[in-house]
mmCIF file of C-alpha atoms in Angstrom:
data_model
loop_
_atom_site.group_PDB
_atom_site.id
_atom_site.type_symbol
_atom_site.label_atom_id
_atom_site.label_comp_id
_atom_site.label_asym_id
_atom_site.label_seq_id
_atom_site.Cartn_x
_atom_site.Cartn_y
_atom_site.Cartn_z
ATOM 1 C CA MET A 1 -0.113 0.072 -0.009
ATOM 2 C CA ARG A 2 1.239 3.516 -0.807
ATOM 3 C CA LEU A 3 -0.412 6.384 0.158
ATOM 4 C CA PHE A 4 -0.240 10.078 -1.089
ATOM 5 C CA SER A 5 -2.075 13.552 0.355
ATOM 6 C CA SER A 6 -3.244 16.693 -0.981
ATOM 7 C CA GLU A 7 -4.860 19.547 0.334
ATOM 8 C CA SER A 8 -7.115 22.412 -0.844
ATOM 9 C CA VAL A 9 -8.417 25.649 1.106
ATOM 10 C CA THR A 10 -11.662 27.396 0.370
ATOM 11 C CA GLU A 11 -11.748 30.658 -1.266
ATOM 12 C CA GLY A 12 -12.239 32.318 2.393
ATOM 13 C CA HIS A 13 -8.708 31.092 3.765
ATOM 14 C CA PRO A 14 -6.894 34.068 4.536
ATOM 15 C CA ASP A 15 -3.871 33.252 2.129
ATOM 16 C CA LYS A 16 -6.395 32.774 -0.818
ATOM 17 C CA ILE A 17 -8.372 36.050 -0.046
ATOM 18 C CA ALA A 18 -4.823 37.725 -0.319
ATOM 19 C CA ASP A 19 -4.556 35.896 -3.946
ATOM 20 C CA GLN A 20 -7.694 36.626 -4.843
ATOM 21 C CA ILE A 21 -7.327 40.514 -4.029
ATOM 22 C CA SER A 22 -4.123 40.436 -5.825
ATOM 23 C CA ASP A 23 -5.466 38.912 -8.902
ATOM 24 C CA ALA A 24 -8.462 41.240 -8.840
ATOM 25 C CA VAL A 25 -6.091 44.337 -8.717
ATOM 26 C CA LEU A 26 -4.382 42.752 -11.810
ATOM 27 C CA ASP A 27 -7.311 42.362 -13.836
ATOM 28 C CA ALA A 28 -8.765 45.597 -13.105
ATOM 29 C CA MET A 29 -5.494 47.117 -14.767
ATOM 30 C CA LEU A 30 -5.460 44.674 -17.627
ATOM 31 C CA ALA A 31 -8.902 45.587 -18.601
ATOM 32 C CA ASP A 32 -8.056 49.143 -19.105
ATOM 33 C CA ASP A 33 -4.463 48.917 -20.171
ATOM 34 C CA PRO A 34 -3.214 45.296 -21.255
ATOM 35 C CA ALA A 35 0.441 46.257 -21.330
ATOM 36 C CA SER A 36 0.259 46.936 -17.382
ATOM 37 C CA ARG A 37 2.973 45.587 -15.598
ATOM 38 C CA VAL A 38 1.781 44.455 -12.270
ATOM 39 C CA ALA A 39 3.214 42.737 -9.316
ATOM 40 C CA CYS A 40 0.758 43.371 -6.539
ATOM 41 C CA GLU A 41 1.256 41.401 -3.120
ATOM 42 C CA THR A 42 -1.677 41.574 -0.278
ATOM 43 C CA LEU A 43 -1.587 41.226 3.421
ATOM 44 C CA VAL A 44 -4.973 40.617 5.291
ATOM 45 C CA THR A 45 -5.484 40.544 8.930
ATOM 46 C CA THR A 46 -8.382 41.325 11.145
ATOM 47 C CA GLY A 47 -10.075 44.573 10.079
ATOM 48 C CA MET A 48 -7.321 45.407 7.282
ATOM 49 C CA ALA A 49 -6.057 44.898 3.687
ATOM 50 C CA LEU A 50 -2.767 46.044 2.739
ATOM 51 C CA LEU A 51 -1.573 46.158 -0.954
ATOM 52 C CA ALA A 52 2.129 46.456 -1.545
ATOM 53 C CA GLY A 53 4.420 45.736 -4.794
ATOM 54 C CA GLU A 54 5.484 47.397 -8.029
ATOM 55 C CA ILE A 55 3.078 48.356 -10.492
ATOM 56 C CA THR A 56 3.598 50.427 -14.031
ATOM 57 C CA THR A 57 0.155 51.028 -15.806
ATOM 58 C CA GLU A 58 -1.543 53.869 -17.839
ATOM 59 C CA THR A 59 -4.869 53.477 -16.220
ATOM 60 C CA TRP A 60 -6.306 54.339 -12.900
ATOM 61 C CA VAL A 61 -7.947 51.721 -10.499
ATOM 62 C CA ASP A 62 -9.991 52.626 -7.455
ATOM 63 C CA LEU A 63 -8.017 49.976 -5.291
ATOM 64 C CA PRO A 64 -10.381 50.263 -2.399
ATOM 65 C CA THR A 65 -13.445 49.022 -4.313
ATOM 66 C CA VAL A 66 -11.455 46.392 -5.862
ATOM 67 C CA VAL A 67 -10.522 45.244 -2.418
ATOM 68 C CA ARG A 68 -14.111 45.571 -1.063
ATOM 69 C CA ASP A 69 -15.829 43.914 -3.766
ATOM 70 C CA THR A 70 -13.476 40.898 -3.853
ATOM 71 C CA LEU A 71 -13.980 40.571 0.204
ATOM 72 C CA ARG A 72 -17.865 40.805 -0.407
ATOM 73 C CA ASP A 73 -18.055 38.356 -3.408
ATOM 74 C CA ILE A 74 -16.104 35.932 -0.884
ATOM 75 C CA GLY A 75 -18.601 36.531 1.581
ATOM 76 C CA TYR A 76 -16.974 38.664 4.223
ATOM 77 C CA VAL A 77 -20.050 40.993 4.867
ATOM 78 C CA SER A 78 -19.843 41.013 8.761
ATOM 79 C CA SER A 79 -17.536 42.148 11.608
ATOM 80 C CA ALA A 80 -18.359 38.990 13.264
ATOM 81 C CA TYR A 81 -15.925 37.350 10.625
ATOM 82 C CA GLY A 82 -13.307 39.404 11.597
ATOM 83 C CA ILE A 83 -12.971 41.291 8.473
ATOM 84 C CA ASP A 84 -16.175 43.118 6.892
ATOM 85 C CA ALA A 85 -15.756 44.418 3.256
ATOM 86 C CA HIS A 86 -17.979 47.434 3.900
ATOM 87 C CA THR A 87 -15.818 48.864 6.721
ATOM 88 C CA CYS A 88 -12.465 47.245 6.502
ATOM 89 C CA ALA A 89 -9.331 49.349 5.965
ATOM 90 C CA VAL A 90 -7.477 49.479 2.777
ATOM 91 C CA ILE A 91 -3.947 50.438 2.727
ATOM 92 C CA SER A 92 -1.972 50.905 -0.522
ATOM 93 C CA THR A 93 1.910 51.272 -0.787
ATOM 94 C CA LEU A 94 2.247 50.304 -4.469
ATOM 95 C CA ASP A 95 5.184 51.860 -6.342
ATOM 96 C CA LYS A 96 6.452 51.586 -9.886
ATOM 97 C CA GLN A 97 8.387 48.939 -11.448
ATOM 98 C CA SER A 98 12.405 49.204 -11.039
ATOM 99 C CA PRO A 99 13.439 50.696 -14.510
ATOM 100 C CA ASP A 100 16.484 48.011 -14.220
ATOM 101 C CA ILE A 101 13.987 45.248 -14.565
ATOM 102 C CA ALA A 102 11.935 47.128 -17.108
ATOM 103 C CA GLN A 103 14.958 47.307 -19.476
ATOM 104 C CA GLY A 104 15.167 43.684 -19.967
ATOM 105 C CA VAL A 105 11.503 43.004 -19.920
ATOM 106 C CA ASP A 106 10.957 45.696 -22.676
ATOM 107 C CA THR A 107 12.855 43.741 -25.151
ATOM 108 C CA GLY A 108 10.605 40.793 -24.641
ATOM 109 C CA GLY A 109 13.122 39.118 -21.976
ATOM 110 C CA ALA A 110 11.902 37.113 -19.186
ATOM 111 C CA GLY A 111 11.021 39.440 -15.878
ATOM 112 C CA ASP A 112 13.314 37.351 -13.769
ATOM 113 C CA GLN A 113 15.607 34.333 -13.695
ATOM 114 C CA GLY A 114 14.139 30.897 -12.365
ATOM 115 C CA MET A 115 12.610 27.583 -12.969
ATOM 116 C CA MET A 116 9.058 26.491 -13.712
ATOM 117 C CA PHE A 117 7.481 23.191 -13.933
ATOM 118 C CA GLY A 118 4.543 21.823 -15.721
ATOM 119 C CA TYR A 119 3.245 18.608 -14.775
ATOM 120 C CA ALA A 120 0.119 16.180 -16.096
ATOM 121 C CA CYS A 121 -0.974 12.478 -15.644
ATOM 122 C CA ASP A 122 -3.876 10.312 -16.811
ATOM 123 C CA GLU A 123 -4.964 9.649 -13.252
ATOM 124 C CA THR A 124 -8.046 11.668 -13.805
ATOM 125 C CA PRO A 125 -10.042 13.257 -16.643
ATOM 126 C CA GLU A 126 -8.331 16.787 -15.970
ATOM 127 C CA LEU A 127 -5.021 14.949 -16.405
ATOM 128 C CA MET A 128 -3.996 15.881 -12.948
ATOM 129 C CA PRO A 129 -3.141 14.148 -9.722
ATOM 130 C CA ALA A 130 -6.448 12.780 -8.273
ATOM 131 C CA PRO A 131 -5.540 13.795 -4.390
ATOM 132 C CA ILE A 132 -5.265 17.618 -5.614
ATOM 133 C CA VAL A 133 -8.347 17.083 -7.744
ATOM 134 C CA PHE A 134 -10.687 15.425 -5.207
ATOM 135 C CA ALA A 135 -9.503 17.890 -2.381
ATOM 136 C CA HIS A 136 -10.571 20.924 -4.914
ATOM 137 C CA ARG A 137 -14.006 19.331 -5.289
ATOM 138 C CA ILE A 138 -14.419 19.146 -1.529
ATOM 139 C CA THR A 139 -13.794 22.916 -0.947
ATOM 140 C CA ARG A 140 -15.659 23.989 -3.890
ATOM 141 C CA GLN A 141 -18.794 22.063 -2.461
ATOM 142 C CA LEU A 142 -17.983 23.723 1.043
ATOM 143 C CA ALA A 143 -18.338 27.178 -0.864
ATOM 144 C CA GLU A 144 -21.199 26.282 -2.968
ATOM 145 C CA LEU A 145 -23.299 25.037 -0.082
ATOM 146 C CA ARG A 146 -22.243 28.226 1.827
ATOM 147 C CA HIS A 147 -23.170 30.674 -1.064
ATOM 148 C CA THR A 148 -26.642 29.174 -1.707
ATOM 149 C CA GLY A 149 -27.256 28.838 1.772
ATOM 150 C CA ALA A 150 -27.881 25.138 1.603
ATOM 151 C CA LEU A 151 -25.727 24.786 5.032
ATOM 152 C CA PRO A 152 -26.485 28.064 6.537
ATOM 153 C CA TRP A 153 -23.820 27.665 9.453
ATOM 154 C CA LEU A 154 -20.982 27.442 7.178
ATOM 155 C CA ARG A 155 -18.664 30.404 7.338
ATOM 156 C CA PRO A 156 -15.970 31.129 4.653
ATOM 157 C CA ASP A 157 -12.847 29.848 5.971
ATOM 158 C CA GLY A 158 -12.067 26.172 5.516
ATOM 159 C CA LYS A 159 -9.665 23.205 4.324
ATOM 160 C CA SER A 160 -9.678 19.899 2.898
ATOM 161 C CA GLN A 161 -7.284 16.986 2.427
ATOM 162 C CA VAL A 162 -7.451 13.805 0.765
ATOM 163 C CA THR A 163 -5.389 10.619 1.071
ATOM 164 C CA LEU A 164 -5.345 8.190 -1.756
ATOM 165 C CA GLU A 165 -4.091 4.526 -1.551
ATOM 166 C CA TYR A 166 -2.041 3.650 -4.695
ATOM 167 C CA ASP A 167 -1.300 0.184 -6.120
ATOM 168 C CA ASP A 168 2.301 -0.910 -7.192
ATOM 169 C CA GLU A 169 1.846 0.351 -10.823
ATOM 170 C CA GLY A 170 1.133 3.792 -9.879
ATOM 171 C CA ARG A 171 -2.696 3.952 -10.093
ATOM 172 C CA PRO A 172 -5.289 5.108 -7.450
ATOM 173 C CA VAL A 173 -7.267 2.312 -6.015
ATOM 174 C CA ARG A 174 -9.208 4.008 -3.221
ATOM 175 C CA VAL A 175 -9.827 7.048 -1.048
ATOM 176 C CA HIS A 176 -8.000 6.229 2.242
ATOM 177 C CA THR A 177 -8.589 9.337 4.437
ATOM 178 C CA VAL A 178 -10.720 12.463 4.051
ATOM 179 C CA VAL A 179 -9.803 15.777 6.438
ATOM 180 C CA VAL A 180 -12.336 18.688 6.318
ATOM 181 C CA SER A 181 -12.012 21.926 8.608
ATOM 182 C CA THR A 182 -14.679 24.016 8.361
ATOM 183 C CA GLN A 183 -15.290 27.354 9.892
ATOM 184 C CA HIS A 184 -18.969 27.549 11.378
ATOM 185 C CA ASP A 185 -21.573 29.643 13.135
ATOM 186 C CA PRO A 186 -21.066 28.887 17.156
ATOM 187 C CA ASP A 187 -24.669 27.782 17.611
ATOM 188 C CA VAL A 188 -24.194 24.547 15.553
ATOM 189 C CA SER A 189 -23.206 21.278 17.029
ATOM 190 C CA GLN A 190 -20.272 19.046 16.089
ATOM 191 C CA GLU A 191 -22.727 16.134 15.582
ATOM 192 C CA THR A 192 -24.251 18.278 12.686
ATOM 193 C CA ILE A 193 -21.132 19.423 11.126
ATOM 194 C CA HIS A 194 -19.967 15.871 11.216
ATOM 195 C CA GLU A 195 -22.754 14.409 9.490
ATOM 196 C CA GLU A 196 -23.823 17.206 7.172
ATOM 197 C CA VAL A 197 -20.000 17.465 5.906
ATOM 198 C CA ARG A 198 -19.921 13.658 5.299
ATOM 199 C CA ARG A 199 -23.189 13.492 3.824
ATOM 200 C CA ARG A 200 -23.738 16.611 1.523
ATOM 201 C CA VAL A 201 -19.969 17.535 1.108
ATOM 202 C CA VAL A 202 -17.996 14.609 0.854
ATOM 203 C CA ALA A 203 -20.122 11.981 -0.672
ATOM 204 C CA PRO A 204 -21.584 13.871 -3.595
ATOM 205 C CA VAL A 205 -18.229 14.796 -5.067
ATOM 206 C CA LEU A 206 -15.829 11.597 -4.590
ATOM 207 C CA PRO A 207 -15.851 8.975 -7.363
ATOM 208 C CA ASP A 208 -18.045 5.620 -6.364
ATOM 209 C CA ASP A 209 -15.506 3.688 -7.975
ATOM 210 C CA LEU A 210 -12.734 5.197 -5.510
ATOM 211 C CA PHE A 211 -14.423 6.220 -2.555
ATOM 212 C CA ASP A 212 -16.612 3.879 -0.146
ATOM 213 C CA ALA A 213 -17.739 5.967 3.171
ATOM 214 C CA ASP A 214 -17.659 2.683 5.540
ATOM 215 C CA ASP A 215 -14.152 2.037 4.447
ATOM 216 C CA CYS A 216 -12.662 5.596 4.540
ATOM 217 C CA ILE A 217 -10.903 7.459 7.472
ATOM 218 C CA PHE A 218 -12.778 10.881 8.364
ATOM 219 C CA HIS A 219 -11.284 13.540 10.145
ATOM 220 C CA ILE A 220 -13.748 16.406 10.505
ATOM 221 C CA ASN A 221 -13.074 19.519 12.563
ATOM 222 C CA PRO A 222 -10.343 17.459 14.127
ATOM 223 C CA THR A 223 -9.790 20.314 16.810
ATOM 224 C CA GLY A 224 -13.251 20.030 18.254
ATOM 225 C CA ARG A 225 -14.369 23.846 17.144
ATOM 226 C CA PHE A 226 -13.663 26.352 14.198
ATOM 227 C CA GLU A 227 -15.496 29.522 15.107
ATOM 228 C CA ILE A 228 -12.630 31.888 14.622
ATOM 229 C CA GLY A 229 -11.179 31.898 11.063
ATOM 230 C CA GLY A 230 -10.291 33.995 8.038
ATOM 231 C CA PRO A 231 -7.859 36.954 8.527
ATOM 232 C CA HIS A 232 -9.023 37.215 12.287
ATOM 233 C CA GLY A 233 -7.598 33.852 12.837
ATOM 234 C CA ASP A 234 -4.542 33.906 10.874
ATOM 235 C CA ALA A 235 -3.192 36.710 8.662
ATOM 236 C CA GLY A 236 -2.859 35.973 4.895
ATOM 237 C CA LEU A 237 -0.370 36.652 2.369
ATOM 238 C CA THR A 238 -0.219 36.537 -1.654
ATOM 239 C CA GLY A 239 1.589 33.464 -2.654
ATOM 240 C CA ARG A 240 1.678 31.095 0.125
ATOM 241 C CA LYS A 241 -0.575 28.517 -1.183
ATOM 242 C CA ILE A 242 1.757 27.656 -4.021
ATOM 243 C CA ILE A 243 1.376 23.715 -4.071
ATOM 244 C CA VAL A 244 -2.598 24.076 -3.631
ATOM 245 C CA ASP A 245 -2.336 26.154 -6.471
ATOM 246 C CA THR A 246 -0.385 23.715 -8.778
ATOM 247 C CA TYR A 247 -0.298 19.713 -8.259
ATOM 248 C CA GLY A 248 -0.498 19.153 -4.692
ATOM 249 C CA GLY A 249 2.879 18.014 -3.798
ATOM 250 C CA VAL A 250 3.005 15.890 -7.024
ATOM 251 C CA GLY A 251 6.059 16.544 -9.258
ATOM 252 C CA ARG A 252 8.144 19.523 -8.301
ATOM 253 C CA HIS A 253 7.705 23.393 -8.106
ATOM 254 C CA GLY A 254 9.973 26.269 -8.903
ATOM 255 C CA GLY A 255 9.081 28.263 -5.814
ATOM 256 C CA GLY A 256 7.727 31.082 -7.403
ATOM 257 C CA ALA A 257 3.908 32.501 -6.724
ATOM 258 C CA PHE A 258 1.612 33.197 -9.322
ATOM 259 C CA SER A 259 -1.087 35.477 -7.955
ATOM 260 C CA GLY A 260 -0.727 39.404 -8.658
ATOM 261 C CA LYS A 261 1.857 39.081 -11.420
ATOM 262 C CA ASP A 262 1.398 40.041 -14.925
ATOM 263 C CA ALA A 263 2.707 37.600 -18.035
ATOM 264 C CA THR A 264 6.268 39.220 -18.073
ATOM 265 C CA LYS A 265 6.957 37.240 -14.835
ATOM 266 C CA VAL A 266 7.730 34.009 -15.881
ATOM 267 C CA ASP A 267 7.043 32.667 -12.662
ATOM 268 C CA ARG A 268 3.335 32.629 -14.079
ATOM 269 C CA SER A 269 3.378 32.503 -17.711
ATOM 270 C CA ALA A 270 5.886 29.838 -17.884
ATOM 271 C CA ALA A 271 4.093 27.813 -15.288
ATOM 272 C CA TYR A 272 1.223 27.800 -17.279
ATOM 273 C CA ALA A 273 3.074 27.307 -20.767
ATOM 274 C CA SER A 274 4.872 24.241 -19.061
ATOM 275 C CA ARG A 275 1.374 22.858 -17.951
ATOM 276 C CA TRP A 276 0.066 23.521 -21.342
ATOM 277 C CA ALA A 277 2.880 21.352 -23.010
ATOM 278 C CA ALA A 278 2.901 18.711 -20.148
ATOM 279 C CA LYS A 279 -1.144 18.247 -20.742
ATOM 280 C CA ASN A 280 -0.757 17.984 -24.437
ATOM 281 C CA VAL A 281 2.257 15.249 -24.236
ATOM 282 C CA VAL A 282 -0.260 13.252 -21.799
ATOM 283 C CA ALA A 283 -3.390 13.863 -24.131
ATOM 284 C CA SER A 284 -1.208 12.838 -27.163
ATOM 285 C CA GLY A 285 -0.725 9.357 -25.885
ATOM 286 C CA ALA A 286 3.083 9.801 -25.530
ATOM 287 C CA ALA A 287 3.219 9.199 -21.902
ATOM 288 C CA ARG A 288 1.278 8.664 -18.981
ATOM 289 C CA ARG A 289 2.891 11.003 -16.883
ATOM 290 C CA CYS A 290 5.069 14.230 -17.813
ATOM 291 C CA GLU A 291 6.762 16.947 -16.131
ATOM 292 C CA ILE A 292 8.445 19.776 -18.068
ATOM 293 C CA GLN A 293 10.907 22.333 -16.563
ATOM 294 C CA LEU A 294 11.610 25.521 -18.131
ATOM 295 C CA ALA A 295 14.409 27.924 -16.931
ATOM 296 C CA TYR A 296 14.965 31.297 -17.634
ATOM 297 C CA ALA A 297 17.443 34.214 -17.146
ATOM 298 C CA ILE A 298 16.251 37.839 -16.605
ATOM 299 C CA GLY A 299 15.917 40.282 -19.801
ATOM 300 C CA VAL A 300 16.919 37.027 -21.873
ATOM 301 C CA VAL A 301 13.927 36.182 -24.443
ATOM 302 C CA GLU A 302 14.430 32.064 -24.785
ATOM 303 C CA PRO A 303 14.595 29.925 -21.998
ATOM 304 C CA VAL A 304 17.999 28.620 -20.932
ATOM 305 C CA SER A 305 16.876 25.195 -20.645
ATOM 306 C CA VAL A 306 13.904 22.676 -21.437
ATOM 307 C CA PHE A 307 13.604 19.529 -19.840
ATOM 308 C CA ILE A 308 11.172 16.550 -19.930
ATOM 309 C CA ASP A 309 10.872 13.597 -17.931
ATOM 310 C CA THR A 310 7.902 10.939 -18.168
ATOM 311 C CA PHE A 311 8.900 8.811 -15.391
ATOM 312 C CA GLY A 312 9.521 5.728 -17.518
ATOM 313 C CA THR A 313 6.149 6.054 -18.750
ATOM 314 C CA GLY A 314 6.798 7.403 -22.437
ATOM 315 C CA VAL A 315 6.251 5.247 -25.182
ATOM 316 C CA VAL A 316 8.885 7.156 -27.245
ATOM 317 C CA PRO A 317 12.534 8.224 -25.894
ATOM 318 C CA ASP A 318 11.959 11.462 -23.598
ATOM 319 C CA ARG A 319 14.280 13.137 -25.934
ATOM 320 C CA ASP A 320 12.080 12.559 -28.958
ATOM 321 C CA ILE A 321 9.307 13.996 -26.809
ATOM 322 C CA GLU A 322 11.478 16.789 -25.984
ATOM 323 C CA ALA A 323 12.076 17.724 -29.504
ATOM 324 C CA ALA A 324 8.652 17.750 -30.531
ATOM 325 C CA VAL A 325 7.676 19.900 -27.534
ATOM 326 C CA ARG A 326 10.207 22.463 -28.797
ATOM 327 C CA GLU A 327 9.024 22.107 -32.470
ATOM 328 C CA VAL A 328 5.409 22.526 -31.421
ATOM 329 C CA PHE A 329 5.385 25.200 -28.693
ATOM 330 C CA ARG A 330 7.493 28.476 -28.100
ATOM 331 C CA PHE A 331 8.565 29.275 -24.830
ATOM 332 C CA SER A 332 9.761 33.179 -24.808
ATOM 333 C CA PRO A 333 7.617 35.139 -22.615
ATOM 334 C CA ALA A 334 6.163 37.100 -25.431
ATOM 335 C CA ALA A 335 5.231 33.858 -27.364
ATOM 336 C CA ILE A 336 3.295 32.386 -24.431
ATOM 337 C CA THR A 337 1.520 35.593 -23.665
ATOM 338 C CA GLU A 338 -0.023 35.780 -27.322
ATOM 339 C CA ALA A 339 -0.567 31.914 -27.651
ATOM 340 C CA LEU A 340 -2.246 32.060 -24.169
ATOM 341 C CA LYS A 341 -3.766 35.722 -24.447
ATOM 342 C CA LEU A 342 -2.360 36.483 -20.989
ATOM 343 C CA ARG A 343 -3.029 40.096 -21.382
ATOM 344 C CA ASP A 344 -6.576 39.669 -21.025
ATOM 345 C CA PRO A 345 -8.173 40.213 -17.684
ATOM 346 C CA ILE A 346 -8.570 36.235 -16.981
ATOM 347 C CA PHE A 347 -6.840 35.903 -13.614
ATOM 348 C CA ARG A 348 -8.772 36.230 -10.271
ATOM 349 C CA PRO A 349 -11.015 33.184 -11.072
ATOM 350 C CA THR A 350 -7.378 31.342 -11.043
ATOM 351 C CA ALA A 351 -6.961 32.447 -7.373
ATOM 352 C CA ALA A 352 -9.059 29.806 -5.739
ATOM 353 C CA TYR A 353 -9.378 25.902 -6.037
ATOM 354 C CA GLY A 354 -6.190 25.677 -8.391
ATOM 355 C CA HIS A 355 -4.710 27.234 -11.499
ATOM 356 C CA PHE A 356 -4.567 23.547 -13.364
ATOM 357 C CA GLY A 357 -7.049 20.873 -13.847
ATOM 358 C CA ARG A 358 -9.917 23.530 -14.750
ATOM 359 C CA THR A 359 -12.291 23.502 -17.763
ATOM 360 C CA PRO A 360 -11.510 26.472 -20.313
ATOM 361 C CA GLU A 361 -14.485 28.689 -20.937
ATOM 362 C CA GLN A 362 -15.346 31.785 -22.316
ATOM 363 C CA ARG A 363 -16.555 34.762 -20.403
ATOM 364 C CA GLU A 364 -17.828 38.314 -21.224
ATOM 365 C CA VAL A 365 -15.260 40.660 -19.384
ATOM 366 C CA GLY A 366 -15.664 44.773 -19.881
ATOM 367 C CA GLY A 367 -17.607 44.153 -23.120
ATOM 368 C CA ARG A 368 -15.327 41.739 -24.605
ATOM 369 C CA THR A 369 -15.079 37.911 -24.615
ATOM 370 C CA VAL A 370 -12.230 36.093 -23.137
ATOM 371 C CA GLN A 371 -10.856 33.037 -22.527
ATOM 372 C CA LEU A 372 -10.492 31.288 -19.052
ATOM 373 C CA PHE A 373 -7.619 28.681 -18.318
ATOM 374 C CA PRO A 374 -6.444 28.616 -21.925
ATOM 375 C CA TRP A 375 -3.362 26.233 -20.578
ATOM 376 C CA GLU A 376 -5.875 23.662 -20.370
ATOM 377 C CA ARG A 377 -6.874 23.004 -23.687
ATOM 378 C CA THR A 378 -5.169 19.991 -25.732
ATOM 379 C CA ASP A 379 -5.127 21.676 -28.778
ATOM 380 C CA GLN A 380 -1.516 20.601 -29.929
ATOM 381 C CA ALA A 381 -1.907 17.018 -28.869
ATOM 382 C CA ASP A 382 -2.417 16.134 -32.690
ATOM 383 C CA ALA A 383 0.375 17.831 -33.665
ATOM 384 C CA LEU A 384 2.570 16.237 -31.155
ATOM 385 C CA LYS A 385 1.118 12.885 -32.552
ATOM 386 C CA SER A 386 2.408 13.614 -35.945
ATOM 387 C CA ARG A 387 5.664 14.519 -34.854
ATOM 388 C CA LEU A 388 6.360 11.572 -32.832
ATOM 389 C CA GLY A 389 4.608 9.027 -35.174
ATOM 390 C CA LEU A 390 1.955 8.143 -32.787
#
C-alpha cells in the first residue's frame, strides 16, 4: 500500500483572500491597459487589507473598491467574521516597477531568472493527480453550499485534505482518508457538522469507484471547534499556497507564486506554458505522466533550458518528446503571452481552487469575450502525435 495526500483551501482562507485581491487588482488594470506591469502583494488581517508591490500602468484603478468587492464576493460581510468588506481599512503602498527590470522586459526578455515546472498525468479526466482534484472538489462544495444557503451555518474559511491509496503500478485504488476543517457559526453542534459534511460535502463529489464511506477514515473539524477563522484567525499573504495552486505536491515546483503577477513574470506565464505542453504530451498518448521544466535568465528572451521527464511512462524516448515539444511550442515570454492571451483580464478565477485541472471557458469581461484557463486546452495533442509518429 502506498499513500499520497494533497490539500486544498476554500476561497475564504486568509491566504486565498490575499491571492484573489492581488489578481483582482491585476485584472482591473489589464482590463483598461493590457500592457500593465503588475506585481501586487496583499496582506489581510483583522479589519485590514494592505497592498504592496510594483506596478507600471497607464490606467487608474479604485483600489479600495476592488478590495471591498473581492471580500464581498467571498462572503466577508460581517464584523463577526473578523473582516467586513464594508468597513475594513484598505492601505496601498504600491510603487512603480524598477527601471532596471523594465529595460530587460521591454525587449521581450523574462522578468526574472528562475525555473518553472508543468505536470500532467492520466489519473483523472483533467489529466491531474487525483488527490488534489478531489481536495479541490470538497472545498468548492463547501463554498457552493455556503453561497446557496444550503448549509447556513458554514462560514468562509475552510480546508480539505485527501489521501489516496495507490497500487504498485501507481494507479489510485481508493480514497483512504478525508480531512475537512470548516469554519462554522457558534450555535451549530459538532454532530451536525460531522454528519452534514460527510453526507452533503464529501460523498457527492468523490467517485464511487474510489470512495466508500464505510471504508474511509474521516477527520472532520478534528480540533473540535472552528469558529474563529479567516483573517481574524490567521494573517493571509499572497503566494503562500503554491502547492494548493499547482499539483498538490506531486511533481516539483520552482518556488515562484502566481497571483498578482502579469505575464512578463515567468513565474506565472512559464508555469502555465509548461502545464499546457505537459498536458498535451499526455493527451497525445506519448506518456502517462509528464513533467516539464523551463528555466529563464532575466532579460533573456528564450529559456536557458527545457527538460522533460516522463518517469518511464513514455512510449517513445524522452529526448524525442522534448524535440517534438520544442517544435510545437514556443516558450519565450512574448510567445507564451500571445498564444495564451495573457494580457486579458482572466486571472482572478485562478486564485482559488487551483490554476490547473480547470475547464477552459469563455466569459464576457468589459464588453469583450475572453477565455479562462486557456493553458488547459489540448489543442496541440495532434501536432505532437504527428511529429512523434503515434
